[in-house]
Coordinates of C-alpha atoms and ligand atoms in Angstrom, one line a residue:
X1 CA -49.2 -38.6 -1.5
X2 CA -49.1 -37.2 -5.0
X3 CA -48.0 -38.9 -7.6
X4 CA -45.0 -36.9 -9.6
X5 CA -47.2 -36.2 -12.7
X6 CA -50.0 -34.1 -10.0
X7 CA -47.1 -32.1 -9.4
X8 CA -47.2 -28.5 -10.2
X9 CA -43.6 -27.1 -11.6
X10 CA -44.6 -23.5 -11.0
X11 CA -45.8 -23.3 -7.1
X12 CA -48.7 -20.5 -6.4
X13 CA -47.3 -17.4 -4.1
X14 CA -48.8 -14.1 -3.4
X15 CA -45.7 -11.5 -3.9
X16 CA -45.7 -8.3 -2.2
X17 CA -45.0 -5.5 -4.9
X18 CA -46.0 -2.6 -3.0
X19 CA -44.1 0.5 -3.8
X20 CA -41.7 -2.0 -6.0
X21 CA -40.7 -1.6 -9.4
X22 CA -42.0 -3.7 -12.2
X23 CA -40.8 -3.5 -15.2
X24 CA -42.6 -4.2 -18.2
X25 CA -40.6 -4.2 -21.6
X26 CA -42.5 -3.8 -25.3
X27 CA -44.6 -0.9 -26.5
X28 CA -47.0 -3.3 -28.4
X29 CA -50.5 -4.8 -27.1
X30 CA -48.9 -8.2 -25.4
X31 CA -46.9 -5.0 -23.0
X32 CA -50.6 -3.4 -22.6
X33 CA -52.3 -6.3 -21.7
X34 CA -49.5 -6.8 -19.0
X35 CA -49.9 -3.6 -17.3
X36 CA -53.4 -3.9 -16.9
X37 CA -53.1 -7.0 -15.3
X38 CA -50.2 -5.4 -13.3
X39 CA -52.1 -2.4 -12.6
X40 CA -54.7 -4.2 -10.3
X41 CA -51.5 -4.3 -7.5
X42 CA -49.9 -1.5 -5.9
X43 CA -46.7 -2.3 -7.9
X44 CA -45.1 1.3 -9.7
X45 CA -45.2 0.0 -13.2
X46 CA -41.7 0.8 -15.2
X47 CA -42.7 0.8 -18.7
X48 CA -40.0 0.4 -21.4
X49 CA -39.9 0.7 -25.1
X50 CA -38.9 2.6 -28.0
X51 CA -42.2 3.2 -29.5
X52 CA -45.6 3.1 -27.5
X53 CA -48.9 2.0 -29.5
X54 CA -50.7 5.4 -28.4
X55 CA -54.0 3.6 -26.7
X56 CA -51.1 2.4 -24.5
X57 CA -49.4 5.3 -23.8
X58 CA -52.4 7.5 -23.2
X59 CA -53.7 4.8 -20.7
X60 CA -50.5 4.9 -18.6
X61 CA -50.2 8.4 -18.3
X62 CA -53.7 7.7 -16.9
X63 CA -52.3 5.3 -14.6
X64 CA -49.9 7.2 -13.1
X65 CA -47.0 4.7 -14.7
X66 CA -43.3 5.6 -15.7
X67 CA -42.7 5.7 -19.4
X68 CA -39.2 5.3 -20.4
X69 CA -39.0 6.0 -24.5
X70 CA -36.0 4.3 -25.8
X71 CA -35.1 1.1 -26.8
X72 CA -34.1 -1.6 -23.7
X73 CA -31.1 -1.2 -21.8
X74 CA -30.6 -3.7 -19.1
X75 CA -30.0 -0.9 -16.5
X76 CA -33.8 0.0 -16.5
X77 CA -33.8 -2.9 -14.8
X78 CA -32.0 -2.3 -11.6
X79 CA -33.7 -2.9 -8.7
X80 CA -37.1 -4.0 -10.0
X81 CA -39.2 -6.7 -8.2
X82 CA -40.4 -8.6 -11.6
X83 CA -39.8 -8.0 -14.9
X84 CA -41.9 -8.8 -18.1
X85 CA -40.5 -9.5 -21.6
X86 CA -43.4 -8.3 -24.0
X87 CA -41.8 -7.1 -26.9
X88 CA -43.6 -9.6 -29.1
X89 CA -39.9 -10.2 -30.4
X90 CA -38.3 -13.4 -29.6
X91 CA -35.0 -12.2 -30.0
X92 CA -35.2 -9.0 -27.9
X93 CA -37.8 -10.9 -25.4
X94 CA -34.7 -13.2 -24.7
X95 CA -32.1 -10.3 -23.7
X96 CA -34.7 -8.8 -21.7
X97 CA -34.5 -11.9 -20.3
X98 CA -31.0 -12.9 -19.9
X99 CA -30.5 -9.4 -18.5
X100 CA -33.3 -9.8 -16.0
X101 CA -31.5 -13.2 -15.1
X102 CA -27.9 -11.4 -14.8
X103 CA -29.4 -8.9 -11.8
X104 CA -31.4 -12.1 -10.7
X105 CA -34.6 -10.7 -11.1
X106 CA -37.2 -13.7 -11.8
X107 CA -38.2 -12.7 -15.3
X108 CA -41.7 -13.7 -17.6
X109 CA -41.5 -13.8 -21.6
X110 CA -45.2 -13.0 -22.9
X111 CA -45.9 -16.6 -24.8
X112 CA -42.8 -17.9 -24.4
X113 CA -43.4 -20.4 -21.3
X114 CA -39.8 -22.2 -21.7
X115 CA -38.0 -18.4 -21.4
X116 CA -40.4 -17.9 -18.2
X117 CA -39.1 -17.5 -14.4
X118 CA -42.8 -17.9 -13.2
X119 CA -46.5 -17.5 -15.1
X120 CA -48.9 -14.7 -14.4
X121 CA -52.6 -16.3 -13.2
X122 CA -55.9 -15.4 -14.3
X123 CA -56.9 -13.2 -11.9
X124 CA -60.4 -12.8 -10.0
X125 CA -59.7 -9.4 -8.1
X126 CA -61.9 -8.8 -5.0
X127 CA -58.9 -6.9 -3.2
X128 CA -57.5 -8.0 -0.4
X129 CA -59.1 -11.1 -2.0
X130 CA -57.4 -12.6 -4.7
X131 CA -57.9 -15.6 -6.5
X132 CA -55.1 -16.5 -9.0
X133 CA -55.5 -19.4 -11.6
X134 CA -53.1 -21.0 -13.3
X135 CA -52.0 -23.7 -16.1
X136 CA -48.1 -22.8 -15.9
X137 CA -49.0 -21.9 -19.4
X138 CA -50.6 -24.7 -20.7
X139 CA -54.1 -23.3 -21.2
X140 CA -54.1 -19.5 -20.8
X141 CA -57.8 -19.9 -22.5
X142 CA -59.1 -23.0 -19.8
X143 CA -57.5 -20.1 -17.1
X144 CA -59.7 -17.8 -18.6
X145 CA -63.1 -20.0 -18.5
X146 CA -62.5 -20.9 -14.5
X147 CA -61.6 -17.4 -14.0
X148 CA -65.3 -16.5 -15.3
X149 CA -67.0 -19.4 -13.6
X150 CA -65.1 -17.9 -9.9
X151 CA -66.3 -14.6 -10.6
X152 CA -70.0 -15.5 -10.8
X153 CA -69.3 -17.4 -7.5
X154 CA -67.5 -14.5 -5.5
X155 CA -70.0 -11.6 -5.3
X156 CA -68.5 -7.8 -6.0
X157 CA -68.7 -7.0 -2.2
X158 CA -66.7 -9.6 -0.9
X159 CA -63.2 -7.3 -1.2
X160 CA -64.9 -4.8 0.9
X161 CA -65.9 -7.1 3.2
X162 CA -62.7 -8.8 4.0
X163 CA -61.7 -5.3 4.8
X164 CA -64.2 -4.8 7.8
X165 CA -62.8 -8.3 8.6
X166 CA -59.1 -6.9 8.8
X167 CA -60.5 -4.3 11.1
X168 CA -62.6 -7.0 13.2
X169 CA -59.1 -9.3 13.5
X170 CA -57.5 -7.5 16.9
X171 CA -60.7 -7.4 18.8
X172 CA -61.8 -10.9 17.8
X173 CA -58.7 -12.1 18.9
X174 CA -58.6 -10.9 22.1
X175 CA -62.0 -11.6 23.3
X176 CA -62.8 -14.7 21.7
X177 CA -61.2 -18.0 22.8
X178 CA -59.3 -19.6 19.4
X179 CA -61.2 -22.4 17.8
X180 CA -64.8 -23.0 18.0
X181 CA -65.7 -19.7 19.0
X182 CA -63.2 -17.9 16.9
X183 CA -64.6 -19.8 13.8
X184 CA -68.2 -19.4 14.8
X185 CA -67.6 -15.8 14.5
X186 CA -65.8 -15.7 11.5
X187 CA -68.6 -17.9 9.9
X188 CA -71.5 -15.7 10.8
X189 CA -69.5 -12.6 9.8
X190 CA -68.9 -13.9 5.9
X191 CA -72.5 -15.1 6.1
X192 CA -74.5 -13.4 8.1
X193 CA -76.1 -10.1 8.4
X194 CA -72.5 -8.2 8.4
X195 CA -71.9 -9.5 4.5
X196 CA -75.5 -8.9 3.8
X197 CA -74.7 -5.2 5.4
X198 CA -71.9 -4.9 3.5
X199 CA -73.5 -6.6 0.1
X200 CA -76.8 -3.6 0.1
X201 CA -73.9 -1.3 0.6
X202 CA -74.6 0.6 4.3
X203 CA -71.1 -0.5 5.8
X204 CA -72.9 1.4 9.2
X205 CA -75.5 -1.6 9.4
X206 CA -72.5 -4.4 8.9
X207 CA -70.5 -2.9 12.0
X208 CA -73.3 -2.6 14.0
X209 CA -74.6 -6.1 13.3
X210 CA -70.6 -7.7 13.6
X211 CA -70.5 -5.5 16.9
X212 CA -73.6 -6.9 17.7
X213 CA -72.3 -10.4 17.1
X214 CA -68.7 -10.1 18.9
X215 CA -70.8 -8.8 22.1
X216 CA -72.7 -11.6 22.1
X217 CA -70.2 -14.3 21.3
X218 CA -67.8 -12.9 23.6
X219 CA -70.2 -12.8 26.4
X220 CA -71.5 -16.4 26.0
X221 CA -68.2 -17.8 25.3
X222 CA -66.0 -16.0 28.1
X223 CA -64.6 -18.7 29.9
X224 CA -65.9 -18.6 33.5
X225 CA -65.7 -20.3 36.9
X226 CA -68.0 -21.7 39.4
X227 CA -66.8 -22.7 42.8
X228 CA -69.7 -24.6 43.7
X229 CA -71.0 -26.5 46.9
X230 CA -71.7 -29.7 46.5
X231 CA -73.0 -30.1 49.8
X232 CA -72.3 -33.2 52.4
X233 CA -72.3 -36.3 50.1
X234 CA -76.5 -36.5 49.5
X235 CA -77.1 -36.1 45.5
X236 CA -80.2 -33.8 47.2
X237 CA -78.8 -31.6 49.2
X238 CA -77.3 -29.8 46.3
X239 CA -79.0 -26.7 45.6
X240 CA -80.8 -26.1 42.3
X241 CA -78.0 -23.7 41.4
X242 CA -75.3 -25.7 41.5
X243 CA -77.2 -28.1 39.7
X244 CA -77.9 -25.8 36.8
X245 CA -74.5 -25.0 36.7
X246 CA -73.2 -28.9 36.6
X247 CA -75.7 -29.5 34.0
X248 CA -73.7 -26.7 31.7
X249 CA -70.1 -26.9 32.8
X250 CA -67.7 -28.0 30.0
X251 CA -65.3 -29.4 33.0
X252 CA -65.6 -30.5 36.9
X253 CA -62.8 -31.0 38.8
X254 CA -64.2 -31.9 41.9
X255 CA -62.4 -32.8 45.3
X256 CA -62.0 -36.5 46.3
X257 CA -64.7 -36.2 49.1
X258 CA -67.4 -35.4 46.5
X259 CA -69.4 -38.7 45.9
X260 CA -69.6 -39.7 42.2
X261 CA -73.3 -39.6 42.7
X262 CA -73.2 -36.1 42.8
X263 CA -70.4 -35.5 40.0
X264 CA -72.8 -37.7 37.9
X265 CA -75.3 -34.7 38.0
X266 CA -73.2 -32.9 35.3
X267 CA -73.3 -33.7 31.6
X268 CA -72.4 -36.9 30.5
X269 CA -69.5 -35.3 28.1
X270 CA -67.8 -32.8 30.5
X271 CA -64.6 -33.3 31.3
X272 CA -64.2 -34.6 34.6
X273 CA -61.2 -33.9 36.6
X274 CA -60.6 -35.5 40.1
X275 CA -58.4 -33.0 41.9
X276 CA -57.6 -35.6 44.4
X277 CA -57.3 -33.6 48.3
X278 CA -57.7 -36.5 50.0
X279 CA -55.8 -36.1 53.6
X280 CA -52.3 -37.6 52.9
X281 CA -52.6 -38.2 49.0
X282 CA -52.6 -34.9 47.0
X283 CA -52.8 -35.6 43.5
X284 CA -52.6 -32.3 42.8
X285 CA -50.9 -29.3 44.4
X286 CA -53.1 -26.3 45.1
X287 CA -51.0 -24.0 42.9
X288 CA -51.6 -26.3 40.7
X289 CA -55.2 -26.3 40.8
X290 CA -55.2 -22.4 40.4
X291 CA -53.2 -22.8 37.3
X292 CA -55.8 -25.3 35.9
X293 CA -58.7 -23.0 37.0
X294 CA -57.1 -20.2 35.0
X295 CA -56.2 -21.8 32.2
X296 CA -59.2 -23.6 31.3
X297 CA -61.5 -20.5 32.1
X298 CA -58.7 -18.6 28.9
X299 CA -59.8 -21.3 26.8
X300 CA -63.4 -19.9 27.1
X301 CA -64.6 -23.3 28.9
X302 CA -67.2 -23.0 31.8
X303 CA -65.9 -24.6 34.7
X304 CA -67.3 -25.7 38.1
X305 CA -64.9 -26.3 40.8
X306 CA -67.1 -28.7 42.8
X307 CA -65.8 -29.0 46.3
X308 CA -67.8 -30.6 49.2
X309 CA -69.8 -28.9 51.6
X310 CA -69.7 -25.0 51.2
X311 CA -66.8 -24.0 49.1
X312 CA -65.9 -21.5 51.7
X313 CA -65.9 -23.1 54.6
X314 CA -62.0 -25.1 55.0
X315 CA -61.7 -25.3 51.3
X316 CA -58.9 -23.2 50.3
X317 CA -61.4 -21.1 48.6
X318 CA -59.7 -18.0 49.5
X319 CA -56.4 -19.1 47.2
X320 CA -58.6 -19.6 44.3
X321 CA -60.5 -17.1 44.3
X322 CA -57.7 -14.8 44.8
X323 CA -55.5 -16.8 41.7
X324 CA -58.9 -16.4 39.4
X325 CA -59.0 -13.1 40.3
X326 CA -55.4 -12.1 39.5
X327 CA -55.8 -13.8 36.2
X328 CA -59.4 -11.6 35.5
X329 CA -61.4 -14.4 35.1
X330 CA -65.0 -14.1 35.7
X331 CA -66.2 -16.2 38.5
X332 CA -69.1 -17.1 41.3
X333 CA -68.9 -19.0 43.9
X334 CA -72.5 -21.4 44.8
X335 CA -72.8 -22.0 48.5
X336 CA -73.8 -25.1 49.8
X337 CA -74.8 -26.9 53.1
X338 CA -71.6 -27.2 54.6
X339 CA -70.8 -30.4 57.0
X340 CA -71.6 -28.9 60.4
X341 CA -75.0 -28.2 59.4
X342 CA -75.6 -31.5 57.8
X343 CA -74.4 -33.5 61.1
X344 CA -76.3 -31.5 63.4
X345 CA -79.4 -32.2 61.1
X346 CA -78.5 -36.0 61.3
X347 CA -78.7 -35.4 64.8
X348 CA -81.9 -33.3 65.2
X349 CA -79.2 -31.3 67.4
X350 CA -80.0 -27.4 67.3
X351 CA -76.7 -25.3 66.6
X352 CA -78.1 -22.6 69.0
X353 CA -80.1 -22.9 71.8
X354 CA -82.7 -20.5 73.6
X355 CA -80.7 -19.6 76.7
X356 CA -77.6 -22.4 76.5
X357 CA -75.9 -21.8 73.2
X358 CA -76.1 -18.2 71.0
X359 CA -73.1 -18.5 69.1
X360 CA -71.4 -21.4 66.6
X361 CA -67.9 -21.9 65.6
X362 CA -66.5 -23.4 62.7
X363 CA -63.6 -24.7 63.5
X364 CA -60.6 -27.1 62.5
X365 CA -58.3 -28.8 64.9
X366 CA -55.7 -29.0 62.7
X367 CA -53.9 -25.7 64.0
X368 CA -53.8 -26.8 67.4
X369 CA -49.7 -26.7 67.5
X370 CA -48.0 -25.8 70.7
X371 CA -49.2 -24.8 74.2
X372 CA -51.0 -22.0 73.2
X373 CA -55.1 -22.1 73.9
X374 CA -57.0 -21.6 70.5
X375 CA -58.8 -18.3 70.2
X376 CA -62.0 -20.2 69.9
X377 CA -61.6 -22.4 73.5
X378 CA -63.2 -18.4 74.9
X379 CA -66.2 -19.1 72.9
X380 CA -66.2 -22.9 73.9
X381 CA -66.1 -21.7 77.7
X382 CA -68.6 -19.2 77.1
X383 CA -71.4 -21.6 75.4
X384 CA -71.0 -21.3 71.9
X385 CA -71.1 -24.6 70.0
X386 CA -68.2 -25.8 68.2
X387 CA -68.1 -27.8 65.4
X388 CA -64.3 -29.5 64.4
X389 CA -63.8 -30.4 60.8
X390 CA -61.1 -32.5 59.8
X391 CA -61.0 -33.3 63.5
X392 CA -60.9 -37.2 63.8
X393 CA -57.0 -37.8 63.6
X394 CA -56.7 -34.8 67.0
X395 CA -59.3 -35.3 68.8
X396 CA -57.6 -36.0 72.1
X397 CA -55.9 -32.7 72.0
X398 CA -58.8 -30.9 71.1
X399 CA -60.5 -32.3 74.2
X400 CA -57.3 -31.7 76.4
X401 CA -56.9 -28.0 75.3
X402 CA -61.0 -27.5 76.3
X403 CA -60.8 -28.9 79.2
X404 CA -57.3 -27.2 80.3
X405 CA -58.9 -24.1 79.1
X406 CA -61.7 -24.8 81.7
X407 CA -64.6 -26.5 79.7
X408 CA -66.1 -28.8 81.8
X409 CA -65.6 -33.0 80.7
X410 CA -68.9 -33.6 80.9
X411 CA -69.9 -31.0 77.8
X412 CA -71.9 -33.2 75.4
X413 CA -70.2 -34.0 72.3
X414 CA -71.6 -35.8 69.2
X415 CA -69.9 -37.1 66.2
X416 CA -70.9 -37.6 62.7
X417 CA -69.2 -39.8 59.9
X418 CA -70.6 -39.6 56.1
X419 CA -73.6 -37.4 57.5
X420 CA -76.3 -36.8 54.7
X421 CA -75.4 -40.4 53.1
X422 CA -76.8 -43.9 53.9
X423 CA -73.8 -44.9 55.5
X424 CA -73.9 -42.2 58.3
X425 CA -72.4 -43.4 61.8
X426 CA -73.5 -40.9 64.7
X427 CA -71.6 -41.2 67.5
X428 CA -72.3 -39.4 71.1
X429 CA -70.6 -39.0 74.7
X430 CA -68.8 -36.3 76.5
X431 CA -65.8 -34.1 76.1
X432 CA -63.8 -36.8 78.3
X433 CA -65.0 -39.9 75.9
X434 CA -63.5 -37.8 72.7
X435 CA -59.9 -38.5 72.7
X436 CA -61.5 -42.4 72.0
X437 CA -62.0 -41.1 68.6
X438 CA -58.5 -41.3 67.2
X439 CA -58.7 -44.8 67.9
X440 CA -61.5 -46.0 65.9
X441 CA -60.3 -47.0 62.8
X442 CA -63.8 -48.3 61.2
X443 CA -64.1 -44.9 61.0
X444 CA -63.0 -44.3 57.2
X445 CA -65.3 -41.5 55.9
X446 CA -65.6 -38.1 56.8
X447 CA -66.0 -37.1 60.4
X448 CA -66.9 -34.2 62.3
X449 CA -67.4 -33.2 65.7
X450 CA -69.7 -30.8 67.2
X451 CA -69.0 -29.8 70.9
X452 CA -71.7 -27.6 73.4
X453 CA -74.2 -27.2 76.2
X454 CA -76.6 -27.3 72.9
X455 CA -75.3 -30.6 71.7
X456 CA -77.4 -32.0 75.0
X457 CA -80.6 -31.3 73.2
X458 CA -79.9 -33.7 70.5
X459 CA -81.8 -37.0 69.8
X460 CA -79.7 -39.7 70.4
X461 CA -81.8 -42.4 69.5
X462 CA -79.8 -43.5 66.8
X463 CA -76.6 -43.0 67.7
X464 CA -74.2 -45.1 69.9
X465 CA -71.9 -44.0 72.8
X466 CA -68.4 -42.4 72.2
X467 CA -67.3 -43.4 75.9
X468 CA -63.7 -45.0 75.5
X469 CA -64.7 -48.2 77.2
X470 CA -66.8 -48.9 74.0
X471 CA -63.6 -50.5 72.5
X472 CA -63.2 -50.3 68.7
X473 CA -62.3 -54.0 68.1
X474 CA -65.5 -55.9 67.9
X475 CA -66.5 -57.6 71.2
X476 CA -66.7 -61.4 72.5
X477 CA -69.9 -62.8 71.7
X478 CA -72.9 -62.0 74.1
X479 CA -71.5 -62.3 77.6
X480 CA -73.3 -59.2 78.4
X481 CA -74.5 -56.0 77.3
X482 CA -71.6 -53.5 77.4
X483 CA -74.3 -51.0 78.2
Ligands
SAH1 N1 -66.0 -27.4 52.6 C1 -66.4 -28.6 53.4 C2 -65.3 -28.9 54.4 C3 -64.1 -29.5 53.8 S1 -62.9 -29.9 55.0 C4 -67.7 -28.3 54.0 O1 -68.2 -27.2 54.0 O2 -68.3 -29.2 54.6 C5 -63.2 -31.6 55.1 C6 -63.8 -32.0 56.4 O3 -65.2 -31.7 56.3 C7 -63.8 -33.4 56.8 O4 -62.6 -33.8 57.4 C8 -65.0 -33.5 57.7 O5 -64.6 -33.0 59.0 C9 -65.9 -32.6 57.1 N2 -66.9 -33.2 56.3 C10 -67.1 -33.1 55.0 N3 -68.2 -33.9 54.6 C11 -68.6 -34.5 55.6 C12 -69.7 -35.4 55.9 N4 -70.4 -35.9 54.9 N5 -69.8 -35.9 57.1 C13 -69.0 -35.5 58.1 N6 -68.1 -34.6 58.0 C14 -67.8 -34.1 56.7

């Protein structure tokens, strides 16, 4: 807060006098010394009075300004923007002013601060730069000692320079994001090599060099996004890549099935944001989540969209890529080792085999509505090897519609949960044993399925058997051995 004596009674304004009248009244040197100060605007200067010193008069015919030789009437005044009192006569000073005042026109009396309307500053003139000093007439000669420290300070070439800047202020809008980057520009522009262009003169080398500059800055602060892979859950099995790009995102948002571990590889103050996904709790809609992507990449931030596995492989990759490239924001999208290829690793189980399995399906049993037989049950029947994401919660009718469509019950099947992490569970049986699945509970993480001929070549040496007479619910104390 300011106290009431900090307060200023006249308050500082820059008024637009372009093509507008301004009338200044007296013929002596208090009117002269007006009009010069006047004539550093684009104001047309009315000049009234019924004798002109001649250095005066000869100066505004100079100038350009209107000279009107009689003595003051207030209809000069009609329509003028400002009007000065200068006739270095109290009395006719005051009915320039009351007349001013009558057509409300704010009025100043040379010297005469209590007949004033408003106070002309000391002016340091580096046009369209303007600094204007002012003691609301207390100290017209302090005004003038700031007015010469300011101009030391502000060098000759700054006007000029703010007038490349004028012609810099659409393009820097639109390709620079506002804030930082904005700023950073605007910095290196008053600072840098464009003022020093601009300061030796050759206003070719300032644009090339501010050209140079907005290129640059635009290109390294476009916002941008990554749709990354962050592979199955394993903080290694992320490629280099999407490391890289982790360590320079300004925000994640990564999918609930991406393990902190792996988050944890970008930098510690990037914005994290969990866009939940999680079968039956979506934190966030997908349009939603398009929106976001957009709207962070306008802000010029560099985002990675880190979704598990591949990001094209089930992860609705298709919508944002398609939303991002509506909006014409610059993206990539980072593969990654998608889920099938990490259980079948965890199993030492080859996708194709020499002379059993030449083909591989990525599939999802979540479309398996109605009677229809999936277009992929062909394939199944003809060898290839079929691996079911999100296929835990249907696997029973994903084993019925094979073996309606012919597959035999006894085609080896092995299951995965968490593959890649620590706390993988490998399952294994037969077609016919499947179904079991959607009864074991224990089975919280991630699962997927791979079906095929191939699936026989696996090593099974860790894992334990699917067969639906292995009961979920722990069993009685050693009886026997279920096996
Ligand atoms: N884009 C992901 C798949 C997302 S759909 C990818 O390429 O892997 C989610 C499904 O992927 C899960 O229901 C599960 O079937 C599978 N999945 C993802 N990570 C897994 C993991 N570590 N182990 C087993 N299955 C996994």
């Amino acid at each position: 807060m300011t106290t009431h004596k900090d307060r200023l009674s006249a308050f500082p304004v820059f008024l637009r006098v372009e093509d507008r009248d301004v009338v200044i009244v007296g013929g002596g040197a208090e009117a002269f010394a007006k009009a010069r100060l006047l004539a550093q605007s684009s104001a047309r200067l009315v000049l009234v009075s019924g004798r002109f010193d001649a250095d005066y008069a000869a100066w505004a015919a100079i100038e350009g300004a209107r000279l009107i030789e009689q003595a003051f009437s207030p209809t000069v005044l009609e329509g003028a923007a400002l009007v000065f009192a200068a006739t270095g006569d109290e009395a006719a000073d005051r009915a320039v002013v009351e007349a001013a005042r009558a057509l409300h026109i704010p009025v100043n009396a040379v010297d005469r601060p209590e007949l004033c309307d408003f106070f002309t500053p000391a002016l340091v003139n580096r046009a369209p730069v303007a600094v204007a000093i002012g003691t609301e007439g207390a100290g017209p000669v302090l005004a003038q000692m700031i007015r010469a420290h300011v101009e030391r300070l502000l060098p000759p070439s700054l006007g000029a320079l703010a007038r490349l800047a004028e012609t810099y202020r659409g393009a820097v809008e639109r390709l620079l994001p506002k804030g930082d980057a904005r700023r950073g520009f605007w910095r290196d522009f008053f600072d840098g090599a464009p003022a020093r262009g601009i300061a030796a003169g050759d206003t070719v080398a300032a644009r090339a060099a501010a050209d140079r500059m907005l290129e640059r800055k635009a290109a390294a602060r476009a916002g941008h996004v990554a749709l990354v892979g962050a592979g199955p859950g394993a903080e290694d099995l992320i490629t280099l890549r999407a490391q890289r790009l982790l360590m320079a995102a300004d925000v994640i948002i990564h999918d609930a099935l991406v393990p902190e571990a792996v988050v944890a590889l970008g930098r510690r103050d990037a914005t994290r944001i969990a866009a939940g996904k999680r079968k039956g709790c979506h934190s966030r809609t997908q349009d939603e989540i398009n929106r976001l992507l957009v709207s962070l990449a306008r802000q010029g931030k560099r985002v990675v969209r880190l979704k598990a596995g591949d990001p094209l492989v089930f992860g609705r990759a298709g919508e944002e890529l398609a939303a991002l490239r509506e909006a014409g924001v610059s993206h990539e999208v980072v593969p990654g080792v998608t889920a099938a290829l990490a259980a079948a690793a965890d199993f030492a189980l080859p996708l194709t085999l020499r002379g059993v399995s030449s083909s591989l399906v990525f599939t999802t049993g979540h479309d398996l509505g109605g009677d229809t037989l999936p277009d992929w049950a062909r394939l199944a029947i003809d060898g290839a090897t079929v691996a079911v994401y999100m296929g835990r919660s249907v696997a029973a009718g994903v084993a019925g519609k094979l073996i309606a469509a012919g597959l035999s019950p006894d085609t080896a099947v092995a299951v995965v949960e968490n593959a890649s992490l620590p706390t993988r569970r490998l399952l294994h049986g037969t077609l016919a044993d499947l179904p079991s699945l959607e009864a074991r509970a224990e089975l919280a993480g991630p699962v997927m399925t791979i079906i095929g001929d191939a699936v026989a070549g696996a090593d099974f040496a860790h894992s334990i058997p699917l067969a639906a007479r292995a009961p979920a619910l722990p069993e009685p104390v050693p009886t026997g051995d279920a096996r």
